[in-house]
């Protein structure tokens, strides 16, 4: 696509800010439709859509740029219908900043048969 045909804010792209002259290390920015994530950086983990022991407003005040969630856990609870009814994942968790998810493939195999109870 020619650059005039789209708005760069609609896509993901990576910007190298600084490249080491001694190694492949670099500092960069991941540009997303929901904001910029500086790399390297801290990623908060809320596998089921909620941070543990931290209010989401406190995380925002600390400039938590990226939140990690697990698709399998979200599938089990609250479920795709609930997330869809809320207007999508960002609206469900009340977050306007970037979110990253993994497929939950490991959990599908490790948790698929239930758990052991005493």
Short mmCIF file of C-alpha atoms in Angstrom, two decimals:
data_model
loop_
_atom_site.label_atom_id
_atom_site.label_comp_id
_atom_site.label_asym_id
_atom_site.label_seq_id
_atom_site.Cartn_x
_atom_site.Cartn_y
_atom_site.Cartn_z
CA UNK A 1 0.00 0.00 0.00
CA UNK A 2 1.25 3.50 -0.66
CA UNK A 3 1.80 5.50 2.53
CA UNK A 4 -0.93 7.99 1.62
CA UNK A 5 -3.53 5.19 1.50
CA UNK A 6 -3.57 4.42 5.22
CA UNK A 7 -3.04 6.02 8.59
CA UNK A 8 0.06 4.60 10.29
CA UNK A 9 -1.81 4.67 13.64
CA UNK A 10 -4.01 1.81 12.38
CA UNK A 11 -1.13 -0.67 12.27
CA UNK A 12 1.59 -2.18 14.44
CA UNK A 13 5.16 -1.15 13.68
CA UNK A 14 8.54 -1.16 15.41
CA UNK A 15 10.87 1.80 15.68
CA UNK A 16 14.53 1.37 16.64
CA UNK A 17 15.52 4.21 18.95
CA UNK A 18 19.09 3.14 19.70
CA UNK A 19 21.20 0.25 18.38
CA UNK A 20 24.25 -1.03 20.25
CA UNK A 21 27.48 -0.83 18.29
CA UNK A 22 28.81 -3.89 20.18
CA UNK A 23 25.90 -6.33 19.98
CA UNK A 24 22.40 -6.86 18.61
CA UNK A 25 20.90 -5.14 21.67
CA UNK A 26 18.57 -2.26 20.93
CA UNK A 27 16.09 0.10 22.47
CA UNK A 28 12.87 0.58 20.60
CA UNK A 29 9.20 1.37 20.52
CA UNK A 30 6.32 -0.82 19.42
CA UNK A 31 3.61 1.39 17.97
CA UNK A 32 0.09 -0.05 18.27
CA UNK A 33 -3.40 1.32 17.64
CA UNK A 34 -3.76 1.54 21.45
CA UNK A 35 -0.47 3.27 22.22
CA UNK A 36 3.29 2.93 22.31
CA UNK A 37 5.24 0.28 24.22
CA UNK A 38 8.87 1.12 24.98
CA UNK A 39 11.32 -1.79 24.82
CA UNK A 40 12.80 -3.24 26.81
CA UNK A 41 10.07 -2.75 29.34
CA UNK A 42 7.95 -4.15 32.14
CA UNK A 43 4.81 -6.12 31.27
CA UNK A 44 2.11 -6.49 33.90
CA UNK A 45 0.46 -9.90 34.00
CA UNK A 46 -3.28 -10.31 34.38
CA UNK A 47 -3.87 -13.72 32.84
CA UNK A 48 -7.61 -13.63 33.43
CA UNK A 49 -8.00 -9.93 32.65
CA UNK A 50 -7.30 -8.59 36.14
CA UNK A 51 -4.09 -7.66 37.90
CA UNK A 52 -3.61 -9.39 41.24
CA UNK A 53 -3.38 -7.11 44.30
CA UNK A 54 -3.05 -3.98 42.15
CA UNK A 55 -5.86 -1.64 41.20
CA UNK A 56 -5.84 -0.97 37.45
CA UNK A 57 -5.86 2.77 38.14
CA UNK A 58 -2.63 2.42 40.13
CA UNK A 59 -1.08 0.52 37.22
CA UNK A 60 -2.11 3.32 34.86
CA UNK A 61 -0.64 5.93 37.22
CA UNK A 62 2.66 4.02 37.13
CA UNK A 63 2.50 4.14 33.32
CA UNK A 64 2.03 0.40 32.82
CA UNK A 65 2.41 0.39 29.04
CA UNK A 66 1.55 -3.24 28.30
CA UNK A 67 -0.67 -5.85 29.96
CA UNK A 68 -0.43 -9.58 29.30
CA UNK A 69 -3.49 -11.86 29.31
CA UNK A 70 -4.10 -15.53 28.57
CA UNK A 71 -6.68 -16.42 25.92
CA UNK A 72 -7.44 -19.85 27.41
CA UNK A 73 -8.18 -18.43 30.87
CA UNK A 74 -10.38 -15.74 29.30
CA UNK A 75 -12.18 -18.42 27.28
CA UNK A 76 -13.03 -20.33 30.45
CA UNK A 77 -14.03 -17.29 32.45
CA UNK A 78 -15.60 -14.86 31.70
CA UNK A 79 -16.01 -16.41 28.23
CA UNK A 80 -16.12 -14.91 24.74
CA UNK A 81 -19.81 -13.95 24.89
CA UNK A 82 -19.24 -11.78 27.96
CA UNK A 83 -16.19 -10.10 26.43
CA UNK A 84 -18.04 -9.54 23.15
CA UNK A 85 -21.07 -8.10 24.98
CA UNK A 86 -18.75 -5.61 26.72
CA UNK A 87 -17.50 -4.38 23.35
CA UNK A 88 -14.22 -6.27 23.18
CA UNK A 89 -11.32 -7.01 25.48
CA UNK A 90 -10.16 -3.42 25.98
CA UNK A 91 -13.61 -2.32 27.07
CA UNK A 92 -14.13 -5.43 29.21
CA UNK A 93 -11.02 -4.69 31.28
CA UNK A 94 -11.48 -0.90 31.02
CA UNK A 95 -8.05 -0.35 29.47
CA UNK A 96 -7.22 1.94 26.57
CA UNK A 97 -3.54 0.97 26.43
CA UNK A 98 -1.91 -1.99 24.64
CA UNK A 99 -2.78 -5.57 25.60
CA UNK A 100 -0.97 -8.72 24.48
CA UNK A 101 -2.36 -12.24 24.77
CA UNK A 102 -0.99 -15.69 24.20
CA UNK A 103 -3.05 -18.59 22.94
CA UNK A 104 -3.04 -20.52 26.20
CA UNK A 105 -1.91 -23.62 24.33
CA UNK A 106 0.14 -24.87 27.27
CA UNK A 107 -2.85 -24.52 29.59
CA UNK A 108 -5.09 -26.41 27.15
CA UNK A 109 -2.89 -29.48 27.56
CA UNK A 110 -1.84 -29.05 31.18
CA UNK A 111 -5.26 -28.09 32.59
CA UNK A 112 -7.61 -29.85 30.17
CA UNK A 113 -8.11 -32.88 32.41
CA UNK A 114 -9.02 -30.98 35.56
CA UNK A 115 -7.07 -30.84 38.76
CA UNK A 116 -6.17 -33.24 41.54
CA UNK A 117 -8.18 -32.81 44.72
CA UNK A 118 -7.45 -34.29 48.14
#
